[in-house]
Amino acid sequence: MELKNDLIIRAAKGEQTERTPVWLMRQAGRILPEYRAVRASLSGFIELVKTPDRAAEVTIQPVDILGVDAAIIFSDILVIPEAMGLPYEMVEKKGPLFPETVDSASDLKKLKVADASSDLGYVLDAIKVTKRELDGRVPLIGFAGAPWTIFCYMIEGHGSKTFSKARKMLYNEPVLADQLLQMITDSTIAYLKAQVAAGADIIQIFDSWAGILPANLYERFSLKYISQICDVIEEVPVTVFAKGAYFARRAMGQLNCQTIGLDWNMGIRESRGLIGPEKVLQGNLDPCALYGSEREIQIATQTMLDSFGPYKHIANLGHGVYPDVDPEKVKVFVKTVKEYSAAQR
Ligand code: CP3
């Protein structure tokens, strides 16, 4: 299928585009009343994720409503632990919960490397339906969590400010940690390859909990596995977004991927210097900037675009959009990127 708008793909390949492409992490979801309506008609988040037609519908909503240059498949990073044998629940207003966690070698024995088509067929079906319904309007982003971030949830069982239980395992049981991280990595590789085969045009890896590791452990227990994934996803461009990994930017410049996502704390020019001239950078407006006035959002967005420069940039926030942001403010951000970046060419 020929893409009518392939800006983000061309930008990810380092080509000079007529304007800067824009999308938002967590664009499909609670900021949109249209999403909340679909969600309310089902028993909950997990049913939505597992119903391909409805997942496709909420994937496409932000393309229609916000005017973004890419869709991201509606799913969650936590489908991987479930496919490996560790199911999750999504608790209203609290977030994910794993009734069982991994504590020991015997817990690990109960898990398996996920088989993409039999264990995650619902995501692959959602990708196929979405591609058909998008009809080439914009590219579709597939995604997975980085092995380290998935490991955090599988050990800890729920969100945490420190994930100290997961970190403790790196010190006390590094062999067990490596075994689990390798199983997650193998599951993720099969899953991402299947997403690409189903139609994903570009892949993003989310390392949401990168920032809680010291630099040496980050290289040893996270980048090592991200790098295995990058080395084998060759068919489409890959983006690595490691939140808080300011200490690993130089090393990320060496990954076999096209784009590096920056969070809002990472200086743009400093990051370019550390990462080097080759990679495309994605980001990185503070999600809270969208609580400002229309004029303030325009100024903040223009300042960001000036710092990145016209090419090798995909505009985004520095993390996911917060649920209570007014969609009208998101539209101001998207429109400003489109108009201002086109005028700078
Ligand atoms: O628009 C999109 O980005 C596509 C869908 C998407 C979701 N989760 C849907 C979702 C994506 C890409 C994710 C990734 C994800 N999930 C990450 C990495 C990105 C990040 O924010 O750092 C993480 C850490 C998770 C795990 C997760 N899922 C948490 C911690 C929570 C609860 C807190 C929260 O942010 O809502 C979820 C739930 C979740 N995932 C929701 C959505 C739309 C809200 C559930 C609901 O509708 O009730």
Short mmCIF file of C-alpha atoms and ligand atoms in Angstrom, two decimals:
data_model
loop_
_atom_site.label_atom_id
_atom_site.label_comp_id
_atom_site.label_asym_id
_atom_site.label_seq_id
_atom_site.Cartn_x
_atom_site.Cartn_y
_atom_site.Cartn_z
CA MET A 1 0.00 0.00 0.00
CA GLU A 2 1.39 3.36 -1.09
CA LEU A 3 1.53 5.88 1.77
CA LYS A 4 0.01 9.28 0.98
CA ASN A 5 1.85 10.92 3.87
CA ASP A 6 5.20 9.23 4.45
CA LEU A 7 6.93 12.25 6.05
CA ILE A 8 7.86 10.43 9.24
CA ILE A 9 9.39 7.51 7.30
CA ARG A 10 11.43 9.82 5.10
CA ALA A 11 12.50 11.88 8.11
CA ALA A 12 13.48 8.69 10.00
CA LYS A 13 15.66 7.72 7.06
CA GLY A 14 17.44 11.06 7.36
CA GLU A 15 15.94 12.54 4.18
CA GLN A 16 15.22 16.26 3.88
CA THR A 17 11.45 16.71 4.16
CA GLU A 18 9.21 19.64 3.24
CA ARG A 19 8.29 20.06 6.90
CA THR A 20 8.92 18.38 10.27
CA PRO A 21 6.64 15.40 10.99
CA VAL A 22 4.75 15.36 14.30
CA TRP A 23 2.98 12.84 16.53
CA LEU A 24 2.56 12.45 20.31
CA MET A 25 3.42 9.60 22.58
CA ARG A 26 0.16 8.37 24.19
CA GLN A 27 -1.90 10.24 21.57
CA ALA A 28 -4.43 7.38 21.48
CA GLY A 29 -6.13 7.41 24.81
CA ARG A 30 -7.71 9.33 27.57
CA ILE A 31 -7.17 12.86 26.27
CA LEU A 32 -9.90 12.18 23.68
CA PRO A 33 -13.59 12.01 24.70
CA GLU A 34 -14.05 9.83 21.62
CA TYR A 35 -11.63 7.30 23.16
CA ARG A 36 -13.37 7.40 26.53
CA ALA A 37 -16.68 6.64 24.80
CA VAL A 38 -15.29 3.51 23.11
CA ARG A 39 -13.60 2.46 26.34
CA ALA A 40 -16.85 2.89 28.32
CA SER A 41 -18.69 0.58 25.94
CA LEU A 42 -16.35 -2.30 26.86
CA SER A 43 -15.48 -4.01 30.14
CA GLY A 44 -12.12 -2.26 30.38
CA PHE A 45 -8.71 -1.49 28.92
CA ILE A 46 -7.65 -5.10 28.34
CA GLU A 47 -10.83 -5.97 26.44
CA LEU A 48 -10.23 -2.94 24.23
CA VAL A 49 -6.65 -4.06 23.54
CA LYS A 50 -7.92 -7.54 22.67
CA THR A 51 -10.73 -6.44 20.32
CA PRO A 52 -8.97 -5.65 17.02
CA ASP A 53 -11.80 -3.61 15.42
CA ARG A 54 -12.14 -1.33 18.45
CA ALA A 55 -8.37 -1.09 18.97
CA ALA A 56 -8.07 -0.03 15.31
CA GLU A 57 -10.81 2.56 15.82
CA VAL A 58 -9.05 4.27 18.74
CA THR A 59 -5.70 4.02 16.94
CA ILE A 60 -7.10 6.10 14.07
CA GLN A 61 -8.96 8.67 16.21
CA PRO A 62 -5.94 10.95 16.79
CA VAL A 63 -5.16 10.95 13.05
CA ASP A 64 -8.66 12.26 12.30
CA ILE A 65 -9.02 14.53 15.31
CA LEU A 66 -5.52 15.87 16.01
CA GLY A 67 -4.00 15.77 12.52
CA VAL A 68 -0.84 13.89 13.51
CA ASP A 69 1.50 12.42 10.89
CA ALA A 70 1.45 8.86 12.27
CA ALA A 71 -0.82 6.45 14.10
CA ILE A 72 0.52 4.26 16.92
CA ILE A 73 -1.15 0.90 17.39
CA PHE A 74 -3.40 0.88 20.44
CA SER A 75 -1.98 -1.74 22.79
CA ASP A 76 0.34 -1.79 25.80
CA ILE A 77 3.92 -2.79 26.50
CA LEU A 78 2.60 -5.28 29.10
CA VAL A 79 1.17 -7.67 26.52
CA ILE A 80 4.64 -9.27 26.39
CA PRO A 81 4.76 -10.54 30.00
CA GLU A 82 1.24 -11.85 29.52
CA ALA A 83 2.28 -13.71 26.36
CA MET A 84 5.21 -15.19 28.31
CA GLY A 85 2.84 -16.53 30.97
CA LEU A 86 2.55 -13.65 33.44
CA PRO A 87 -0.87 -12.00 33.01
CA TYR A 88 -1.56 -8.40 34.02
CA GLU A 89 -4.60 -6.48 35.17
CA MET A 90 -5.24 -2.79 34.64
CA VAL A 91 -6.63 -1.31 37.84
CA GLU A 92 -8.80 1.77 37.35
CA LYS A 93 -6.98 4.97 38.40
CA LYS A 94 -3.99 2.96 39.65
CA GLY A 95 -2.37 1.29 36.66
CA PRO A 96 -0.99 -2.15 35.92
CA LEU A 97 -0.93 -4.99 38.43
CA PHE A 98 0.64 -8.45 38.08
CA PRO A 99 -0.98 -10.88 40.54
CA GLU A 100 2.13 -13.05 40.20
CA THR A 101 5.72 -11.85 39.85
CA VAL A 102 9.14 -13.40 39.20
CA ASP A 103 11.20 -13.93 42.37
CA SER A 104 13.21 -17.06 41.74
CA ALA A 105 14.56 -19.57 39.21
CA SER A 106 11.47 -21.73 39.74
CA ASP A 107 9.21 -18.78 38.81
CA LEU A 108 11.28 -18.33 35.67
CA LYS A 109 10.75 -21.98 34.71
CA LYS A 110 7.01 -21.34 34.49
CA LEU A 111 7.56 -18.75 31.74
CA LYS A 112 8.20 -19.24 28.04
CA VAL A 113 9.41 -17.23 25.08
CA ALA A 114 6.24 -15.78 23.55
CA ASP A 115 5.04 -17.01 20.21
CA ALA A 116 3.86 -13.93 18.35
CA SER A 117 1.15 -15.45 16.18
CA SER A 118 -0.47 -17.68 18.81
CA ASP A 119 0.00 -15.48 21.91
CA LEU A 120 -0.24 -11.99 20.42
CA GLY A 121 -2.44 -12.58 17.38
CA TYR A 122 -4.91 -9.97 18.63
CA VAL A 123 -2.31 -7.19 18.27
CA LEU A 124 -1.32 -8.43 14.82
CA ASP A 125 -5.00 -8.48 13.81
CA ALA A 126 -5.45 -4.94 15.15
CA ILE A 127 -2.47 -3.84 13.02
CA LYS A 128 -4.00 -5.44 9.90
CA VAL A 129 -7.41 -3.84 10.48
CA THR A 130 -5.78 -0.46 11.21
CA LYS A 131 -3.67 -0.59 8.04
CA ARG A 132 -6.73 -1.39 5.97
CA GLU A 133 -8.78 1.41 7.51
CA LEU A 134 -5.95 3.95 7.42
CA ASP A 135 -5.78 3.27 3.69
CA GLY A 136 -2.29 4.76 3.47
CA ARG A 137 -3.20 8.12 5.04
CA VAL A 138 -0.29 8.01 7.50
CA PRO A 139 2.27 5.39 8.58
CA LEU A 140 1.51 3.07 11.51
CA ILE A 141 3.96 2.87 14.42
CA GLY A 142 4.38 -0.53 16.08
CA PHE A 143 5.99 -0.70 19.51
CA ALA A 144 7.25 -2.72 22.44
CA GLY A 145 8.75 -1.99 25.83
CA ALA A 146 12.51 -2.29 26.23
CA PRO A 147 13.44 -5.54 28.02
CA TRP A 148 14.62 -3.63 31.12
CA THR A 149 11.29 -1.78 31.49
CA ILE A 150 9.30 -5.00 31.03
CA PHE A 151 11.58 -6.72 33.57
CA CYS A 152 10.77 -3.95 36.09
CA TYR A 153 7.05 -4.76 35.96
CA MET A 154 7.56 -8.54 35.97
CA ILE A 155 9.70 -8.39 39.13
CA GLU A 156 7.95 -5.59 40.97
CA GLY A 157 4.38 -6.46 39.92
CA HIS A 158 3.20 -2.85 39.69
CA GLY A 159 4.41 0.69 39.13
CA SER A 160 7.00 2.11 41.53
CA LYS A 161 9.05 5.29 41.87
CA THR A 162 12.29 3.34 42.38
CA PHE A 163 11.67 -0.24 41.20
CA SER A 164 14.08 -1.20 43.96
CA LYS A 165 13.05 -4.86 43.88
CA ALA A 166 13.89 -5.07 40.18
CA ARG A 167 17.17 -3.21 40.72
CA LYS A 168 18.06 -5.39 43.67
CA MET A 169 17.90 -8.48 41.44
CA LEU A 170 20.61 -7.03 39.19
CA TYR A 171 22.98 -7.03 42.20
CA ASN A 172 21.86 -10.21 43.98
CA GLU A 173 20.96 -12.51 41.12
CA PRO A 174 22.54 -11.24 37.92
CA VAL A 175 22.41 -14.65 36.24
CA LEU A 176 18.67 -14.97 36.81
CA ALA A 177 18.22 -11.36 35.68
CA ASP A 178 20.08 -12.06 32.45
CA GLN A 179 18.04 -15.18 31.80
CA LEU A 180 14.77 -13.31 32.17
CA LEU A 181 16.01 -10.32 30.16
CA GLN A 182 17.07 -12.66 27.35
CA MET A 183 13.65 -14.37 27.32
CA ILE A 184 11.95 -10.97 27.16
CA THR A 185 14.31 -9.93 24.36
CA ASP A 186 13.64 -13.07 22.32
CA SER A 187 9.88 -12.64 22.82
CA THR A 188 10.11 -8.97 21.81
CA ILE A 189 12.13 -9.68 18.67
CA ALA A 190 9.58 -12.25 17.45
CA TYR A 191 6.75 -9.87 18.34
CA LEU A 192 8.23 -6.83 16.58
CA LYS A 193 9.07 -8.85 13.47
CA ALA A 194 5.46 -10.06 13.42
CA GLN A 195 4.23 -6.47 13.81
CA VAL A 196 6.28 -5.47 10.78
CA ALA A 197 4.97 -8.46 8.80
CA ALA A 198 1.41 -7.43 9.77
CA GLY A 199 2.00 -3.90 8.44
CA ALA A 200 3.80 -1.70 11.00
CA ASP A 201 5.79 0.91 9.06
CA ILE A 202 8.13 2.00 11.85
CA ILE A 203 8.93 0.64 15.33
CA GLN A 204 9.45 2.39 18.66
CA ILE A 205 11.04 0.82 21.75
CA PHE A 206 9.97 2.43 25.05
CA ASP A 207 12.50 2.25 27.89
CA SER A 208 10.37 4.18 30.36
CA TRP A 209 12.45 3.18 33.40
CA ALA A 210 15.91 3.72 31.91
CA GLY A 211 16.52 6.67 34.22
CA ILE A 212 16.54 4.68 37.47
CA LEU A 213 19.70 2.72 36.64
CA PRO A 214 23.27 3.88 37.17
CA ALA A 215 25.14 4.26 33.87
CA ASN A 216 27.20 1.05 34.17
CA LEU A 217 24.16 -1.11 34.94
CA TYR A 218 22.20 0.59 32.19
CA GLU A 219 24.75 -0.47 29.57
CA ARG A 220 25.03 -3.95 31.05
CA PHE A 221 21.33 -4.76 31.62
CA SER A 222 19.39 -2.53 29.26
CA LEU A 223 21.33 -1.25 26.27
CA LYS A 224 22.82 -4.70 25.67
CA TYR A 225 19.32 -6.11 25.03
CA ILE A 226 17.97 -3.07 23.17
CA SER A 227 20.97 -3.41 20.92
CA GLN A 228 20.10 -7.06 20.13
CA ILE A 229 16.64 -5.91 19.06
CA CYS A 230 17.98 -3.05 16.92
CA ASP A 231 20.40 -5.41 15.19
CA VAL A 232 17.66 -7.70 13.88
CA ILE A 233 14.84 -5.29 12.99
CA GLU A 234 16.15 -4.34 9.59
CA GLU A 235 12.97 -3.98 7.55
CA VAL A 236 11.72 -0.64 8.96
CA PRO A 237 13.19 2.34 10.86
CA VAL A 238 13.53 1.89 14.63
CA THR A 239 13.24 4.58 17.33
CA VAL A 240 14.65 4.08 20.82
CA PHE A 241 13.13 6.27 23.55
CA ALA A 242 14.90 5.79 26.88
CA LYS A 243 13.41 8.16 29.41
CA GLY A 244 15.95 9.62 31.81
CA ALA A 245 18.95 7.95 30.12
CA TYR A 246 20.85 11.23 29.77
CA PHE A 247 24.02 9.38 30.87
CA ALA A 248 23.72 6.91 27.96
CA ARG A 249 23.28 9.34 25.08
CA ARG A 250 26.76 8.80 23.67
CA ALA A 251 26.26 5.01 23.77
CA MET A 252 22.82 5.34 22.17
CA GLY A 253 24.47 7.12 19.26
CA GLN A 254 26.14 3.75 18.52
CA LEU A 255 22.90 1.71 18.40
CA ASN A 256 21.83 0.18 15.14
CA CYS A 257 18.67 2.32 15.01
CA GLN A 258 17.61 5.40 13.04
CA THR A 259 15.99 7.63 15.68
CA ILE A 260 16.69 8.45 19.33
CA GLY A 261 13.87 9.93 21.43
CA LEU A 262 14.78 12.70 23.88
CA ASP A 263 12.87 13.41 27.07
CA TRP A 264 12.19 17.00 28.07
CA ASN A 265 15.16 17.20 30.45
CA MET A 266 17.67 16.45 27.74
CA GLY A 267 19.24 19.53 26.20
CA ILE A 268 18.69 19.44 22.45
CA ARG A 269 22.05 20.80 21.26
CA GLU A 270 23.94 18.91 23.97
CA SER A 271 22.16 15.68 22.93
CA ARG A 272 23.01 16.23 19.29
CA GLY A 273 26.65 16.67 20.29
CA LEU A 274 26.71 13.46 22.35
CA ILE A 275 24.66 11.32 19.96
CA GLY A 276 26.47 12.59 16.86
CA PRO A 277 25.24 13.91 13.52
CA GLU A 278 23.84 10.69 12.02
CA LYS A 279 20.79 9.87 14.11
CA VAL A 280 17.38 11.45 13.73
CA LEU A 281 16.18 12.93 17.03
CA GLN A 282 12.60 12.80 18.30
CA GLY A 283 10.96 14.96 20.94
CA ASN A 284 10.98 16.74 23.27
CA LEU A 285 8.56 19.43 24.45
CA ASP A 286 7.71 19.25 28.16
CA PRO A 287 4.22 17.63 28.28
CA CYS A 288 3.28 20.36 30.78
CA ALA A 289 3.85 23.04 28.15
CA LEU A 290 0.44 21.99 26.80
CA TYR A 291 -1.21 23.46 29.92
CA GLY A 292 -0.10 26.92 28.71
CA SER A 293 -2.06 29.41 26.61
CA GLU A 294 -2.26 29.04 22.86
CA ARG A 295 0.41 31.73 22.42
CA GLU A 296 2.71 30.12 25.01
CA ILE A 297 2.42 26.76 23.27
CA GLN A 298 3.27 28.34 19.93
CA ILE A 299 6.36 30.03 21.35
CA ALA A 300 7.58 26.91 23.19
CA THR A 301 7.07 24.78 20.08
CA GLN A 302 8.87 27.26 17.82
CA THR A 303 11.78 27.49 20.26
CA MET A 304 12.02 23.70 20.27
CA LEU A 305 11.93 23.52 16.46
CA ASP A 306 14.68 26.16 16.23
CA SER A 307 16.91 24.12 18.54
CA PHE A 308 16.50 20.89 16.59
CA GLY A 309 16.91 22.54 13.20
CA PRO A 310 14.93 21.70 10.06
CA TYR A 311 16.10 18.14 9.36
CA LYS A 312 16.67 14.87 11.21
CA HIS A 313 13.90 15.75 13.65
CA ILE A 314 10.52 14.19 14.41
CA ALA A 315 8.50 16.51 16.66
CA ASN A 316 6.92 15.00 19.76
CA LEU A 317 6.63 15.60 23.48
CA GLY A 318 9.39 14.53 25.88
CA HIS A 319 7.06 11.80 27.26
CA GLY A 320 3.43 10.79 26.87
CA VAL A 321 0.71 13.44 26.76
CA TYR A 322 -0.96 13.79 30.16
CA PRO A 323 -4.57 12.55 30.34
CA ASP A 324 -6.12 15.88 31.40
CA VAL A 325 -4.61 17.98 28.60
CA ASP A 326 -7.20 19.74 26.43
CA PRO A 327 -7.18 18.20 22.92
CA GLU A 328 -7.51 21.76 21.54
CA LYS A 329 -4.07 22.51 23.03
CA VAL A 330 -2.65 19.39 21.38
CA LYS A 331 -4.00 20.70 18.08
CA VAL A 332 -2.16 23.98 18.64
CA PHE A 333 1.10 22.04 19.10
CA VAL A 334 0.52 19.94 15.95
CA LYS A 335 -0.50 22.94 13.84
CA THR A 336 2.47 25.00 15.02
CA VAL A 337 4.93 22.24 14.10
CA LYS A 338 3.39 21.92 10.65
CA GLU A 339 3.19 25.61 9.81
CA TYR A 340 6.36 26.90 11.44
CA SER A 341 8.61 24.08 10.17
CA ALA A 342 7.26 24.46 6.60
CA ALA A 343 8.00 28.19 6.72
CA GLN A 344 11.61 27.59 7.80
CA ARG A 345 12.50 25.58 4.67
O1 CP3 B 1 -1.32 6.25 22.15
C1 CP3 B 1 -0.47 5.41 22.43
O2 CP3 B 1 0.66 5.73 22.83
C2 CP3 B 1 -0.74 3.95 22.15
C3 CP3 B 1 -1.00 3.10 23.22
C4 CP3 B 1 -0.07 2.91 24.42
C5 CP3 B 1 -0.60 2.62 25.70
N1 CP3 B 1 0.44 2.33 26.53
C6 CP3 B 1 -2.03 2.60 26.04
C7 CP3 B 1 -2.45 2.78 27.44
C8 CP3 B 1 1.32 2.86 24.52
C9 CP3 B 1 2.39 3.14 23.48
C10 CP3 B 1 1.63 2.48 25.86
C11 CP3 B 1 3.00 2.27 26.35
C12 CP3 B 1 3.25 2.05 27.78
N2 CP3 B 1 2.47 1.35 28.67
C13 CP3 B 1 4.42 2.45 28.46
C14 CP3 B 1 5.59 3.15 27.81
C15 CP3 B 1 5.34 4.60 27.58
C16 CP3 B 1 5.39 5.46 28.82
O3 CP3 B 1 4.37 6.12 29.08
O4 CP3 B 1 6.43 5.51 29.48
C17 CP3 B 1 4.31 2.05 29.81
C18 CP3 B 1 5.31 2.28 30.90
C19 CP3 B 1 3.06 1.34 29.92
C20 CP3 B 1 2.51 0.67 31.13
C21 CP3 B 1 1.22 1.27 31.54
N3 CP3 B 1 0.02 1.14 30.85
C22 CP3 B 1 0.97 2.07 32.69
C23 CP3 B 1 2.01 2.44 33.71
C24 CP3 B 1 -0.39 2.41 32.67
C25 CP3 B 1 -1.17 3.17 33.72
C26 CP3 B 1 -0.81 4.58 33.77
C27 CP3 B 1 -1.16 5.33 32.50
O5 CP3 B 1 -0.25 5.93 31.93
O6 CP3 B 1 -2.31 5.32 32.11
C28 CP3 B 1 -0.95 1.87 31.49
C29 CP3 B 1 -2.35 2.02 31.04
C30 CP3 B 1 -2.62 2.50 29.66
N4 CP3 B 1 -1.91 2.15 28.55
C31 CP3 B 1 -3.67 3.37 29.28
C32 CP3 B 1 -3.56 3.55 27.89
C33 CP3 B 1 -4.47 4.34 27.00
C34 CP3 B 1 -4.73 3.94 30.21
C35 CP3 B 1 -5.72 2.88 30.50
C36 CP3 B 1 -7.15 3.31 30.43
O7 CP3 B 1 -7.64 3.72 29.37
O8 CP3 B 1 -7.75 3.18 31.47
#
